[in-house]
XYZ file of N, CA and C in Angstrom:
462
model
N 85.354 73.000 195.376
C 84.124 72.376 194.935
C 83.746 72.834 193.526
N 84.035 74.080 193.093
C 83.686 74.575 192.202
C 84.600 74.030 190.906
N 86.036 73.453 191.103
C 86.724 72.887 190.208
C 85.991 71.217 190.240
N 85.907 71.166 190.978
C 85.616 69.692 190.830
C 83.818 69.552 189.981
N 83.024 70.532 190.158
C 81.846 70.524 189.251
C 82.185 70.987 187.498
N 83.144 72.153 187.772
C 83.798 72.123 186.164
C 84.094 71.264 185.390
N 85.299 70.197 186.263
C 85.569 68.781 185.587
C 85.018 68.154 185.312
N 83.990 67.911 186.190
C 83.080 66.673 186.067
C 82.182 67.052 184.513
N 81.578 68.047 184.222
C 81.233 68.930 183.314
C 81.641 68.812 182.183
N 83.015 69.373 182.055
C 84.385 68.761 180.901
C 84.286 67.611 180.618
N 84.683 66.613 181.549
C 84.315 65.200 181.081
C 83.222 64.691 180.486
N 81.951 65.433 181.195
C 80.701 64.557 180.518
C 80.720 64.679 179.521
N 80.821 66.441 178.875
C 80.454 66.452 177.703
C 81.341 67.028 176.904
N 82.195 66.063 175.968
C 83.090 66.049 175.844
C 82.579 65.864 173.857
N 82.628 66.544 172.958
C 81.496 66.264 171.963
C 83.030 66.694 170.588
N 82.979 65.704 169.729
C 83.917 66.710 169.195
C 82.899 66.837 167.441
N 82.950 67.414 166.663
C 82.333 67.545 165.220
C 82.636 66.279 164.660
N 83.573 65.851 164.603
C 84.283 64.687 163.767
C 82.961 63.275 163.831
N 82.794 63.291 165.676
C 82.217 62.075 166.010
C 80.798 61.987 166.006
N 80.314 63.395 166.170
C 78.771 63.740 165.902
C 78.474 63.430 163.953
N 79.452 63.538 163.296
C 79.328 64.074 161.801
C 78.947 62.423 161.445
N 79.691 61.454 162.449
C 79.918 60.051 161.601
C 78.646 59.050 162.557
N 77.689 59.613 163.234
C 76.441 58.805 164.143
C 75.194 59.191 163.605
N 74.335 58.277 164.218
C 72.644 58.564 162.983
C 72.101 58.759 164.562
N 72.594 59.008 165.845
C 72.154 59.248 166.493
C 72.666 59.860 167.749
N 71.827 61.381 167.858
C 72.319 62.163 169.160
C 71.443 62.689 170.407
N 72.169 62.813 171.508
C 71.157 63.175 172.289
C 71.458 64.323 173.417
N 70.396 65.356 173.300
C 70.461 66.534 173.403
C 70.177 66.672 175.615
N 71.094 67.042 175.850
C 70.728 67.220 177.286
C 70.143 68.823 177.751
N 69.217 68.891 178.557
C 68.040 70.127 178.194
C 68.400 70.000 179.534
N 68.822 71.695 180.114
C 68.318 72.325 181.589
C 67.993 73.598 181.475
N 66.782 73.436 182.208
C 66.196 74.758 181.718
C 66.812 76.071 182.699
N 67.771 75.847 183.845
C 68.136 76.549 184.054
C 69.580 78.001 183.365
N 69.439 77.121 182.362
C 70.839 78.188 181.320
C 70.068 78.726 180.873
N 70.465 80.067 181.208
C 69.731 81.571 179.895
C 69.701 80.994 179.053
N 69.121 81.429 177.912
C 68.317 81.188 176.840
C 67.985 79.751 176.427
N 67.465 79.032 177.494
C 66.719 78.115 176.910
C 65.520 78.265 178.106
N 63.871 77.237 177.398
C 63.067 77.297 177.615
C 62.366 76.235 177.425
N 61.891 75.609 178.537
C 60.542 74.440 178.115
C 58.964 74.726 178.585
N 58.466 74.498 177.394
C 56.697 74.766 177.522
C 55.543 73.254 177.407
N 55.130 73.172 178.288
C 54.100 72.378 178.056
C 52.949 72.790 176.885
N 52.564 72.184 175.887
C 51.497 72.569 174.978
C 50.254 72.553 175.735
N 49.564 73.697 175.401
C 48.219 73.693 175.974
C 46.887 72.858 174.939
N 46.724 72.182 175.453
C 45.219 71.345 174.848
C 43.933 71.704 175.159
N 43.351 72.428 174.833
C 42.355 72.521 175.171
C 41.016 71.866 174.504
N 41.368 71.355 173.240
C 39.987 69.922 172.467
C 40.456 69.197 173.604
N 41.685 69.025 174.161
C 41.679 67.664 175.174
C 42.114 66.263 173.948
N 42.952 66.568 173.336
C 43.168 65.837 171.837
C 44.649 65.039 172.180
N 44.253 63.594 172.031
C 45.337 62.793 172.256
C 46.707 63.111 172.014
N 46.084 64.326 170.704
C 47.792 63.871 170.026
C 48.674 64.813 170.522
N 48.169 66.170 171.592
C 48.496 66.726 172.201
C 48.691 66.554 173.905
N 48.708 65.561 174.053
C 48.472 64.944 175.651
C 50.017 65.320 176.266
N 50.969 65.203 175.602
C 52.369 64.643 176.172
C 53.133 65.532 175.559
N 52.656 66.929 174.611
C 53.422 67.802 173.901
C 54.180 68.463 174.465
N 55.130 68.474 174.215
C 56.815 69.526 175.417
C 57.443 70.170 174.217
N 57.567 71.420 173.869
C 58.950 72.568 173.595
C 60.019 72.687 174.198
N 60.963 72.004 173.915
C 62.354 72.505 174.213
C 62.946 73.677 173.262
N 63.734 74.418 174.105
C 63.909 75.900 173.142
C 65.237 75.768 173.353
N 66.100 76.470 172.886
C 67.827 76.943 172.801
C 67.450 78.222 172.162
N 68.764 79.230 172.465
C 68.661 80.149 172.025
C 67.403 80.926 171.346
N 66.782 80.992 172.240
C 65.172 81.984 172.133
C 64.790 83.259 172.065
N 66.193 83.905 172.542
C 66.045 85.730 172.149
C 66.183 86.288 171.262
N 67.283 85.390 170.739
C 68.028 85.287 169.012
C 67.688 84.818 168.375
N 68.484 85.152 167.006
C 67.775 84.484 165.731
C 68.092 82.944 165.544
N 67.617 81.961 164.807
C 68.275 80.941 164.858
C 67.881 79.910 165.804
N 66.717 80.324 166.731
C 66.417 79.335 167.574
C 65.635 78.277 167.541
N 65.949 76.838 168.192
C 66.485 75.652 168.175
C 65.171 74.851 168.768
N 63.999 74.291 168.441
C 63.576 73.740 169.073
C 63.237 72.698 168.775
N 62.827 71.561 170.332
C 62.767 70.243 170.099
C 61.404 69.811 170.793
N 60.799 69.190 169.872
C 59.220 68.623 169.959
C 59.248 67.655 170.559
N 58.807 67.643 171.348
C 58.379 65.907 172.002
C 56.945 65.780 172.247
N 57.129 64.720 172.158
C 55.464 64.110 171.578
C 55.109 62.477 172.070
N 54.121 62.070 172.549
C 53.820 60.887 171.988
C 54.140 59.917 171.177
N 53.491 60.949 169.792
C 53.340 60.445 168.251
C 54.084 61.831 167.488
N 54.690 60.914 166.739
C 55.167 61.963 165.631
C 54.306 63.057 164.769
N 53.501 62.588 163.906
C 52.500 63.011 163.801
C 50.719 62.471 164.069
N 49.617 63.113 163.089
C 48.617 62.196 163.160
C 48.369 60.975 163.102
N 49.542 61.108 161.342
C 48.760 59.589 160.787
C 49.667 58.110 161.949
N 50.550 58.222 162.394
C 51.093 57.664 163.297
C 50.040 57.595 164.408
N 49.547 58.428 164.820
C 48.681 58.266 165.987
C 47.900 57.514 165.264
N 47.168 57.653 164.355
C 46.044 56.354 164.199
C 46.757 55.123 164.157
N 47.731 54.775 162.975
C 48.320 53.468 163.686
C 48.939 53.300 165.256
N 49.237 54.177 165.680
C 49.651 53.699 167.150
C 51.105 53.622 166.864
N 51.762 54.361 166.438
C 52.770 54.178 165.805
C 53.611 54.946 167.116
N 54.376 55.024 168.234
C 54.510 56.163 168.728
C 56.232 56.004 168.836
N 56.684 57.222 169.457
C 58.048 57.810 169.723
C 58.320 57.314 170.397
N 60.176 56.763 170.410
C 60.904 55.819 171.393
C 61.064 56.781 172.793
N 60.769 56.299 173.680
C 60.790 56.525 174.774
C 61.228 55.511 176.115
N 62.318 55.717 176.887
C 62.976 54.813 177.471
C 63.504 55.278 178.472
N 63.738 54.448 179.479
C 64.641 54.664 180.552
C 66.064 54.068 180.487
N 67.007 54.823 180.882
C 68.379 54.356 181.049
C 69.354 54.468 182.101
N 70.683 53.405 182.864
C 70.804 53.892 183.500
C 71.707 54.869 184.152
N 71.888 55.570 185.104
C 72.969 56.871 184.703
C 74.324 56.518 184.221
N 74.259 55.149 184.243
C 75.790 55.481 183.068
C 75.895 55.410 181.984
N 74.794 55.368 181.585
C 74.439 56.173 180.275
C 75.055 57.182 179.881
N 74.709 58.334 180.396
C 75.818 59.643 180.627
C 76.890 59.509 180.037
N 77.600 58.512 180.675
C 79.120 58.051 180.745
C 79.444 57.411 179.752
N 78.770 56.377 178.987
C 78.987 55.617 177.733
C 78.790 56.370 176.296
N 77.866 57.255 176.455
C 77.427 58.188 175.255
C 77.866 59.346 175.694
N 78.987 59.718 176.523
C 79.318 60.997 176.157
C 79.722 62.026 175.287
N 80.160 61.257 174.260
C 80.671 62.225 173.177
C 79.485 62.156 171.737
N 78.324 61.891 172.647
C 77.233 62.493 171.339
C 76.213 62.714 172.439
N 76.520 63.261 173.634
C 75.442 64.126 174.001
C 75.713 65.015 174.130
N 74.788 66.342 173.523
C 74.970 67.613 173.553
C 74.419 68.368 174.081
N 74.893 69.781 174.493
C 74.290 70.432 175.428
C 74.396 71.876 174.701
N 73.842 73.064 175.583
C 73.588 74.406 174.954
C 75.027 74.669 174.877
N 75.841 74.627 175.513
C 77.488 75.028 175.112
C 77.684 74.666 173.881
N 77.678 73.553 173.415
C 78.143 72.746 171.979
C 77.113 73.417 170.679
N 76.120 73.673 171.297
C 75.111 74.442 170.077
C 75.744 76.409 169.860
N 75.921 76.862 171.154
C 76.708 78.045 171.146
C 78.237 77.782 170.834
N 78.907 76.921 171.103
C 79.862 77.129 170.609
C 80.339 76.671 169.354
N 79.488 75.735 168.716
C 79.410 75.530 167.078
C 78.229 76.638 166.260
N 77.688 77.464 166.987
C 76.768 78.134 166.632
C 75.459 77.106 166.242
N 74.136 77.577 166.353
C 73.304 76.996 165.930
C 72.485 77.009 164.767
N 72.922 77.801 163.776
C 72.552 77.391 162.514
C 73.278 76.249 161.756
N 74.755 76.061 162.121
C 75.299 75.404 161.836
C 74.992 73.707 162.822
N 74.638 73.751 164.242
C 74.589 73.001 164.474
C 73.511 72.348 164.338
N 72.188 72.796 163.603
C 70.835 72.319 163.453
C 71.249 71.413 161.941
N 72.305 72.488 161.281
C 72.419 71.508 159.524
C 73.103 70.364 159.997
N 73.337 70.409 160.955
C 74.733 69.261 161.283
C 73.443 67.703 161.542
N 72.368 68.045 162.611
C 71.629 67.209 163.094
C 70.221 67.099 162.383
N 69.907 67.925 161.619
C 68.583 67.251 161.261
C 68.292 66.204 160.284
N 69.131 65.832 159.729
C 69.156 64.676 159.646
C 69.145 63.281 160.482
N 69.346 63.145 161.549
C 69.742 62.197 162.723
C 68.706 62.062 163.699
N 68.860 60.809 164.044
C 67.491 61.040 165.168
C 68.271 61.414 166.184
N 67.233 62.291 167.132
C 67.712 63.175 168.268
C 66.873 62.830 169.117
N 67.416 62.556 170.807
C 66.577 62.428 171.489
C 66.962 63.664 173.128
N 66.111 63.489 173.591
C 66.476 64.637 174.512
C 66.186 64.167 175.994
N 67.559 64.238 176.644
C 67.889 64.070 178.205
C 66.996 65.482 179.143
N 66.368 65.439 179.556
C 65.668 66.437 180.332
C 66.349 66.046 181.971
N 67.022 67.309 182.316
C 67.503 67.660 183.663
C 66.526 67.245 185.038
N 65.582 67.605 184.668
C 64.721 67.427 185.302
C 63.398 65.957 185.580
N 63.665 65.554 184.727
C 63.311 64.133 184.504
C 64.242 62.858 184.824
N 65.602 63.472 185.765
C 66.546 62.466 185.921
C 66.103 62.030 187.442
N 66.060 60.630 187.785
C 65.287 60.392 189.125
C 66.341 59.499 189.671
N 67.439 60.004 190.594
C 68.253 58.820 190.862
C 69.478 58.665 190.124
N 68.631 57.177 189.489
C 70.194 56.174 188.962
C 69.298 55.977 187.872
N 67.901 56.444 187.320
C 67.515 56.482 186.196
C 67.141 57.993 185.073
N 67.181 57.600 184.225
C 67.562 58.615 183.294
C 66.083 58.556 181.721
N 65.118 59.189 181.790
C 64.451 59.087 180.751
C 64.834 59.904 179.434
N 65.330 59.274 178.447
C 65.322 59.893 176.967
C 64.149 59.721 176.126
N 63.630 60.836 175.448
C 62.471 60.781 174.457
C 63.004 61.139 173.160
N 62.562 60.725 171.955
C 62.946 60.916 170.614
C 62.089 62.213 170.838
N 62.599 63.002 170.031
C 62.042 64.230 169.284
C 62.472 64.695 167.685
N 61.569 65.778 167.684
C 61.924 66.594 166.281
C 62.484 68.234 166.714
N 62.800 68.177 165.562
C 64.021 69.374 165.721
C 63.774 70.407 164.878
N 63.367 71.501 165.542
C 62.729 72.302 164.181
C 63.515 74.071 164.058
N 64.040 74.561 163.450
C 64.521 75.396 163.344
C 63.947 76.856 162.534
N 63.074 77.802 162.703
C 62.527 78.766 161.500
C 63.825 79.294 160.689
N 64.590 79.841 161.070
C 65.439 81.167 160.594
C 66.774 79.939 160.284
N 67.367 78.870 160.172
C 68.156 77.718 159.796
C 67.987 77.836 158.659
N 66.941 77.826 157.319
C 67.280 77.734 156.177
C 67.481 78.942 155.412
N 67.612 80.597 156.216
C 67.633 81.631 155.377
C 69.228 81.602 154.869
N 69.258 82.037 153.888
C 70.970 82.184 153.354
C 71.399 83.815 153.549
């Protein structure tokens, strides 16, 4: 059983540099059960729209270099006043299967390292598969932002 969850594993995510380097779009699969990652709900306490739906995704959080992904509503304010908001969608699980080689996971960020793999993506829109948000045979992806502190020190 345990080979057969490996494979299945191998196959999904199957990511190589070449094919991530040449797409304007990737998408990040988040379980919060792998050491060093972490998701936080934002606390609101004005009770302020633009904070209603705020989520932290973290990677590598003990270390330097760590990786996080904003999800939001709205991108920012001025978007919230137009109503401007973040793609948000359902898909269905063979999704998985069709975009496998640009969804990424904490292996592909550790094993390209993540300073390197944040220069690789911030440019690109990124959206993020949450483990836990998979219901079935459906699959919700949210656009996010990708924010890195310690990524631009030389």
């Amino acid at each position: 059983m345990l080979l057969i969850t490996f494979l299945l594993k191998s196959n999904l995510y199957c990511q190589s540099l070449d094919r991530i380097k040449e797409v304007d779009t990737v998408y990040v699969f988040f379980d919060k059960s792998i050491t060093n990652t972490h998701k936080e709900y934002q606390a609101n306490p004005q009770k302020s729209i633009f904070y209603e739906n705020y989520i932290t995704y973290s990677f590598n959080i003990i270390k330097r270099n760590a990786i996080f992904f904003l999800s939001n509503t709205y991108k920012n304010t001025d978007n919230m006043r137009e109503g401007i908001k973040n793609d948000e969608r359902i898909e269905k699980k063979i999704f998985l299967k069709k975009n496998k080689d640009i969804i990424l996971d904490y292996d592909f960020f550790e094993r390209n390292g993540f300073k390197s793999t944040f220069n690789l993506l911030y440019k690109k829109t990124i959206y993020v598969i949450d483990k836990d948000e998979i219901k079935g045979k459906k699959i919700k992806v949210k656009q996010v932002d990708m924010a890195c502190f310690d990524c631009f020190e030389e």
